[in-house]
Every structure is written in structure tokens, then in C-alpha cells.
């Protein structure tokens, strides 16, 4: 299917506003760019209330934002959410509308986690924070109004990287019960360059220069093994027994192939998978409801999928 006309218009506008010759963005420019992009998020969640707090982490207190739908029961399903941004950008503030929309759509009490970012905090700081936050949400489920037996872990883009790693780590270290993982436009492989990363390396919302800059800022040195599943979850070899996977990829996303490949690997390992590759869409499309009608549709679809998973 061709690129969606509204998505094409967005990419054309972004290209016109950007410099003709792309260079490695500074960390601050990367963060400002994502914050501006997330202003296109439009997701109605009128019944959701939010409150901020902190939880204990391996490097100090981790801020979080708890979203509660008005329809949630006293012990509702829980959703631990990690925002995108290449592990160098984004926050609970940039993803506030998306987190609220997911809480509304899924009926879960959602904990949005402000994990540590690179380059100030290199790998594995974000991974350690994500694991700690998930363990804390399970441990404190009662006080959060969450049913610990119905816990979902998810995220978008690099946040989905963290969600996939958390589920893999939980499988290796029993004791944490996760019923579903929700991966939206996930970044899952830095070991090999897929055909979609080659095909959409430029002019498709996130480009190769930005992806490479994010990885360089995130890793503590050039000698790090990018095939480590804590960096490239697609490279994990033990997948049987992982929680149900809800995976959404986009046809014109550089990360499309790795998300599709992970869905296939999980299915082959006997994991229940609901996977949709959205025709004509680009990376992060779910967060651009002010421009793309499909954004609201996919959030509603995710809501239905999560509700089924937590009630199974």
C-alpha cells in the first residue's frame, strides 16, 4: 500500500522545516524535536485522573505518573508504561496524552515511568530502572489499586524495547507475573540493519542519523555487544513462556522488520501473539492523532486487545 496521504503531508512539512543537509543532532535538539512532535498527540481521555509520585530505583528515586480511569474497579488491571524517545529523549510529560489514552482505552491503572536517560545515564541504567519500576508496581499493587495478577508491561518505540527486555528478564528470574506485553512500533535490533531500516533511512519521521546518534549516546563504549538481548531483544534465544504479545508495527517505519520478526519468533516459540502491521503508516503514528485519524483507531484497538488479555 502507498504511504498514507496525510502521513505523506506530515513528512513533507517536516522536510520543508528541517535543514537540507542532515547532521548528527545534539541531545538537546533531539529532546526538543520529540517534545514538538508529541504536541501532535490528540487522544481523548476525559475520565482519567493522574497523580505524580516517585518510586525507589537503583540510581535514586524514579518519578512516575499514575493514571486511573473513572471506570476502574478497586483492583483494576495494571499497565506499566515506558515512553519512547531513543532512550535519550521523552518523559512522562511528553507522553502524557498517550499514557492517559492508553489508560482510558484499556481500563487499566497505568504507571508511566520516567526512567533515566542517556547520555547522562548510559546502558544499562534505563533497563535497570524499567525492571525496578515493574517489580515495584507488582509489589505495591494493592496501594496502587492494581491487581498484581493482571499486570501488563508496554511502551512505544524505545519504550517498547524496555518492555520487551523486562518481560525477558522476568522469564529468566521467576517471581514477577506479567500477563501481556504491548509493543508499539518497537525498536528491537541493533545487531543487523534490516531492509526496512535501509529503505526508510531518510525522510520517514526518524532517520538513520538520529537512530545512530541515539545508540551512540546510550552505549557506554564502542566495544559493547549490540547483540546482547538487553540492547537487542530480538536476539534473545529463550522466548517460550513469555507473556502474550500485542505488537503494532507500521508499513513505512524503519523498525518495521524487527517488530514483524519478533512477532514471528514469539509465535514460533509458542507465545500467543496479536500482531498488526498498519498499512501506509510511519513510526510513532499512534501519537499523532491531531493529524492521523489512524492514531485513535490503533489506541482503541490496543484497548480491546489488552482488555481481552487481562481477562483471559
Coordinates of C-alpha atoms in Angstrom, one line a residue:
X1 CA 0.0 0.0 0.0
X2 CA 1.3 3.5 -0.7
X3 CA 2.2 5.9 2.1
X4 CA -0.9 7.4 3.6
X5 CA -1.6 10.8 2.1
X6 CA -1.9 12.5 5.5
X7 CA 1.3 10.9 6.7
X8 CA 3.0 12.0 3.4
X9 CA 1.8 15.5 4.0
X10 CA 3.3 15.4 7.5
X11 CA 6.7 14.2 6.2
X12 CA 6.7 16.8 3.5
X13 CA 6.1 19.6 6.1
X14 CA 8.8 18.2 8.4
X15 CA 11.3 18.1 5.5
X16 CA 10.5 21.6 4.5
X17 CA 11.0 22.9 8.0
X18 CA 14.3 21.0 8.6
X19 CA 17.8 21.7 7.3
X20 CA 18.7 20.5 3.8
X21 CA 21.8 18.7 5.0
X22 CA 21.2 16.5 8.0
X23 CA 23.8 16.3 10.7
X24 CA 24.0 14.5 14.0
X25 CA 21.5 16.2 16.3
X26 CA 22.6 17.4 19.7
X27 CA 21.0 15.7 22.7
X28 CA 19.1 18.9 23.5
X29 CA 17.9 19.3 19.8
X30 CA 16.8 15.6 19.9
X31 CA 14.7 16.2 23.1
X32 CA 13.2 19.4 21.8
X33 CA 12.3 17.7 18.5
X34 CA 10.5 14.9 20.2
X35 CA 8.6 17.3 22.5
X36 CA 7.4 19.2 19.5
X37 CA 6.4 16.1 17.7
X38 CA 4.4 14.8 20.7
X39 CA 2.3 18.0 20.6
X40 CA 0.5 16.3 17.7
X41 CA -0.8 13.8 20.1
X42 CA -4.6 14.1 20.5
X43 CA -6.3 11.4 22.5
X44 CA -9.5 12.0 24.4
X45 CA -9.4 10.6 27.9
X46 CA -11.9 12.8 29.8
X47 CA -12.5 10.2 32.6
X48 CA -8.8 9.7 33.5
X49 CA -7.2 11.3 36.5
X50 CA -3.5 11.5 37.1
X51 CA -1.2 11.8 40.1
X52 CA 2.6 12.0 40.4
X53 CA 4.9 10.2 42.7
X54 CA 8.3 8.6 43.0
X55 CA 9.4 5.0 43.4
X56 CA 12.8 3.6 44.6
X57 CA 15.3 2.8 41.8
X58 CA 18.8 1.6 41.6
X59 CA 20.1 5.1 40.9
X60 CA 17.8 7.0 43.1
X61 CA 14.1 8.0 43.1
X62 CA 12.3 7.4 39.8
X63 CA 9.4 9.8 39.0
X64 CA 6.2 8.2 37.8
X65 CA 2.6 9.3 36.9
X66 CA -0.3 7.1 37.8
X67 CA -3.4 7.3 35.6
X68 CA -6.8 6.0 36.8
X69 CA -9.8 5.7 34.6
X70 CA -13.1 6.6 36.4
X71 CA -14.4 3.2 35.3
X72 CA -11.6 1.3 37.0
X73 CA -12.6 -1.1 39.8
X74 CA -10.9 -1.0 43.2
X75 CA -8.4 -3.5 42.0
X76 CA -8.0 -2.9 38.3
X77 CA -5.5 -4.4 35.8
X78 CA -2.2 -2.6 35.9
X79 CA -0.2 -1.3 32.9
X80 CA 3.5 -0.3 33.4
X81 CA 4.3 2.1 30.5
X82 CA 7.7 3.2 29.2
X83 CA 7.8 6.2 26.8
X84 CA 9.7 6.4 23.6
X85 CA 12.5 8.7 22.6
X86 CA 15.5 6.6 21.7
X87 CA 16.4 6.3 25.4
X88 CA 17.8 9.8 25.2
X89 CA 14.6 11.8 24.9
X90 CA 11.0 11.8 26.1
X91 CA 9.4 11.9 29.6
X92 CA 6.2 11.3 31.4
X93 CA 5.3 14.9 30.3
X94 CA 5.8 14.4 26.6
X95 CA 3.8 11.2 26.6
X96 CA 1.1 12.4 29.0
X97 CA -1.7 12.3 26.4
X98 CA -0.7 8.9 25.1
X99 CA -0.5 7.4 28.6
X100 CA -3.9 8.8 29.6
X101 CA -5.4 7.5 26.3
X102 CA -4.0 4.0 27.0
X103 CA -5.4 4.0 30.5
X104 CA -8.8 5.1 29.1
X105 CA -8.8 2.5 26.3
X106 CA -7.5 -0.4 28.3
X107 CA -9.3 0.3 31.6
X108 CA -6.0 -0.3 33.4
X109 CA -4.4 1.8 36.1
X110 CA -1.3 2.9 34.2
X111 CA 2.0 3.7 35.7
X112 CA 4.1 5.9 33.3
X113 CA 7.8 5.6 34.3
X114 CA 10.3 8.5 34.0
X115 CA 13.4 6.2 33.7
X116 CA 16.9 7.6 33.4
X117 CA 18.0 8.8 30.0
X118 CA 21.3 8.8 28.2
X119 CA 23.9 10.2 27.7
X120 CA 23.7 11.3 31.3
X121 CA 22.9 7.7 32.3
X122 CA 24.3 5.1 29.9
X123 CA 23.2 1.5 29.4
X124 CA 22.0 -0.4 31.4
X125 CA 20.5 2.5 33.6
X126 CA 17.2 2.6 31.7
X127 CA 16.9 -1.2 31.7
X128 CA 17.6 -1.3 35.4
X129 CA 15.0 1.4 36.1
X130 CA 12.4 -0.4 34.0
X131 CA 12.9 -3.6 35.8
X132 CA 12.9 -1.9 39.2
X133 CA 9.7 0.0 38.3
X134 CA 7.9 -3.1 37.2
X135 CA 8.9 -5.0 40.3
X136 CA 7.8 -2.0 42.4
X137 CA 4.4 -1.8 40.7
X138 CA 3.8 -5.5 41.3
X139 CA 5.0 -5.2 45.0
X140 CA 2.9 -2.1 45.7
X141 CA -0.1 -3.2 43.6
X142 CA -2.5 -3.1 46.4
X143 CA -1.7 0.5 47.4
X144 CA -1.9 1.5 43.7
X145 CA -5.3 -0.1 43.2
X146 CA -3.8 -2.7 40.8
X147 CA -4.5 -6.4 40.6
X148 CA -0.9 -7.9 40.6
X149 CA -2.2 -10.9 38.8
X150 CA -3.3 -8.8 35.8
X151 CA -0.1 -6.8 35.1
X152 CA 0.7 -5.5 31.6
X153 CA 4.1 -4.1 30.5
X154 CA 4.3 -1.9 27.4
X155 CA 5.8 1.0 25.7
X156 CA 6.3 2.7 22.3
X157 CA 9.4 2.9 20.2
X158 CA 12.4 2.6 22.6
X159 CA 10.0 2.3 25.5
X160 CA 8.8 -0.9 23.8
X161 CA 12.5 -2.0 23.8
X162 CA 12.4 -1.7 27.6
X163 CA 9.1 -3.5 27.8
X164 CA 10.4 -6.5 25.8
X165 CA 13.5 -6.6 27.9
X166 CA 11.5 -6.5 31.2
X167 CA 9.4 -9.5 30.0
X168 CA 12.5 -11.4 29.0
X169 CA 14.2 -10.7 32.3
X170 CA 11.1 -11.7 34.3
X171 CA 11.1 -15.0 32.4
X172 CA 14.8 -15.6 33.4
X173 CA 14.2 -14.5 37.0
X174 CA 10.9 -16.0 38.1
X175 CA 8.7 -14.2 40.7
X176 CA 7.2 -11.5 38.5
X177 CA 3.9 -12.3 36.9
X178 CA 3.2 -10.4 33.6
X179 CA 0.1 -11.4 31.6
X180 CA 0.8 -9.3 28.5
X181 CA 3.4 -7.2 26.7
X182 CA 2.3 -4.3 24.5
X183 CA 4.9 -3.2 22.0
X184 CA 4.0 -0.2 19.8
X185 CA 6.5 0.5 16.9
X186 CA 9.2 -1.4 18.8
X187 CA 12.9 -0.9 18.4
X188 CA 14.3 -4.4 18.8
X189 CA 17.5 -5.0 16.9
X190 CA 20.8 -3.1 16.6
X191 CA 22.8 -6.1 15.5
X192 CA 21.8 -6.1 11.9
X193 CA 20.4 -3.5 9.5
X194 CA 17.1 -4.7 8.2
X195 CA 15.7 -4.0 4.7
X196 CA 13.1 -1.6 6.3
X197 CA 15.9 0.4 8.1
X198 CA 17.6 0.7 4.7
X199 CA 14.5 1.5 2.7
X200 CA 13.3 4.2 5.2
X201 CA 16.6 5.5 6.4
X202 CA 15.7 9.1 5.4
X203 CA 12.5 11.1 5.2
X204 CA 10.3 8.8 7.3
X205 CA 10.0 10.7 10.6
X206 CA 13.0 9.1 12.3
X207 CA 16.2 8.8 10.2
X208 CA 19.3 6.7 10.3
X209 CA 21.4 9.6 11.6
X210 CA 19.1 10.1 14.6
X211 CA 19.0 6.3 15.3
X212 CA 22.7 6.0 15.2
X213 CA 23.2 9.1 17.4
X214 CA 20.7 7.7 20.0
X215 CA 22.6 4.4 20.1
X216 CA 26.0 6.1 20.4
X217 CA 24.7 8.3 23.3
X218 CA 23.1 5.3 25.0
X219 CA 26.0 2.8 24.9
X220 CA 29.0 3.3 27.3
X221 CA 31.5 2.3 24.6
X222 CA 32.1 1.0 21.1
X223 CA 33.1 -2.4 22.4
X224 CA 29.6 -3.2 23.7
X225 CA 27.9 -6.2 22.1
X226 CA 24.9 -4.9 20.3
X227 CA 23.6 -8.5 20.1
X228 CA 23.1 -8.5 23.9
X229 CA 19.3 -9.1 24.3
X230 CA 19.3 -6.3 26.8
X231 CA 20.1 -4.0 23.9
X232 CA 18.5 -6.0 21.0
X233 CA 15.7 -8.1 22.5
X234 CA 15.1 -9.7 19.1
X235 CA 18.4 -11.6 19.6
X236 CA 17.1 -13.4 22.7
X237 CA 17.1 -17.2 22.3
X238 CA 14.8 -18.1 25.2
X239 CA 11.3 -16.9 24.3
X240 CA 9.0 -19.8 25.2
X241 CA 6.9 -18.9 28.2
X242 CA 6.9 -15.1 27.6
X243 CA 3.6 -13.3 28.2
X244 CA 1.0 -12.7 25.5
X245 CA 2.4 -10.2 23.0
X246 CA 0.4 -7.3 21.5
X247 CA 2.6 -5.9 18.7
X248 CA 1.8 -3.0 16.4
X249 CA 4.1 -2.1 13.6
X250 CA 3.9 0.4 10.7
X251 CA 4.5 -0.3 7.0
X252 CA 6.8 2.8 6.5
X253 CA 8.7 2.5 9.8
X254 CA 12.4 1.8 9.7
X255 CA 11.8 -0.5 12.6
X256 CA 9.0 -2.4 10.9
X257 CA 11.0 -5.5 10.0
X258 CA 12.4 -6.1 13.5
X259 CA 8.9 -5.8 15.0
X260 CA 7.5 -8.2 12.5
X261 CA 10.4 -10.6 13.0
X262 CA 9.8 -10.6 16.8
X263 CA 6.1 -11.4 16.3
X264 CA 7.1 -14.4 14.1
X265 CA 9.8 -15.6 16.6
X266 CA 7.4 -15.4 19.5
X267 CA 4.7 -17.3 17.6
X268 CA 7.3 -20.0 16.7
X269 CA 8.2 -20.3 20.4
X270 CA 4.5 -20.9 21.3
X271 CA 3.8 -17.4 22.6
X272 CA 0.3 -16.0 22.0
X273 CA 0.7 -13.0 19.6
X274 CA -1.7 -10.4 18.3
X275 CA 0.2 -8.5 15.6
X276 CA -0.9 -5.8 13.3
X277 CA 1.3 -4.1 10.7
X278 CA -0.5 -0.8 9.8
X279 CA -0.7 -0.1 6.1
X280 CA 0.6 3.3 4.9
X281 CA 1.7 4.4 8.4
X282 CA 5.0 5.7 9.8
X283 CA 6.9 5.4 13.0
X284 CA 5.1 6.9 16.0
X285 CA 1.8 7.3 14.1
X286 CA -0.2 6.3 17.1
X287 CA 0.9 9.5 18.9
X288 CA -0.2 11.9 16.1
X289 CA -3.9 12.0 16.5
X290 CA -4.1 15.6 15.6
X291 CA -3.0 14.7 12.0
X292 CA -3.6 11.0 11.5
X293 CA -7.1 9.5 12.2
X294 CA -5.5 6.1 12.5
X295 CA -3.9 7.1 15.8
X296 CA -7.2 7.0 17.6
X297 CA -8.2 3.8 15.9
X298 CA -5.0 2.0 16.9
X299 CA -5.3 3.1 20.5
X300 CA -8.9 1.8 20.6
X301 CA -7.7 -1.5 19.1
X302 CA -4.9 -1.8 21.7
X303 CA -7.5 -1.1 24.4
X304 CA -9.6 -4.0 23.1
X305 CA -6.6 -6.3 22.9
X306 CA -5.3 -5.5 26.4
X307 CA -8.8 -6.0 27.9
X308 CA -9.0 -9.4 26.3
X309 CA -5.5 -10.3 27.6
X310 CA -6.1 -9.4 31.2
X311 CA -9.5 -11.1 31.3
X312 CA -8.2 -14.4 29.8

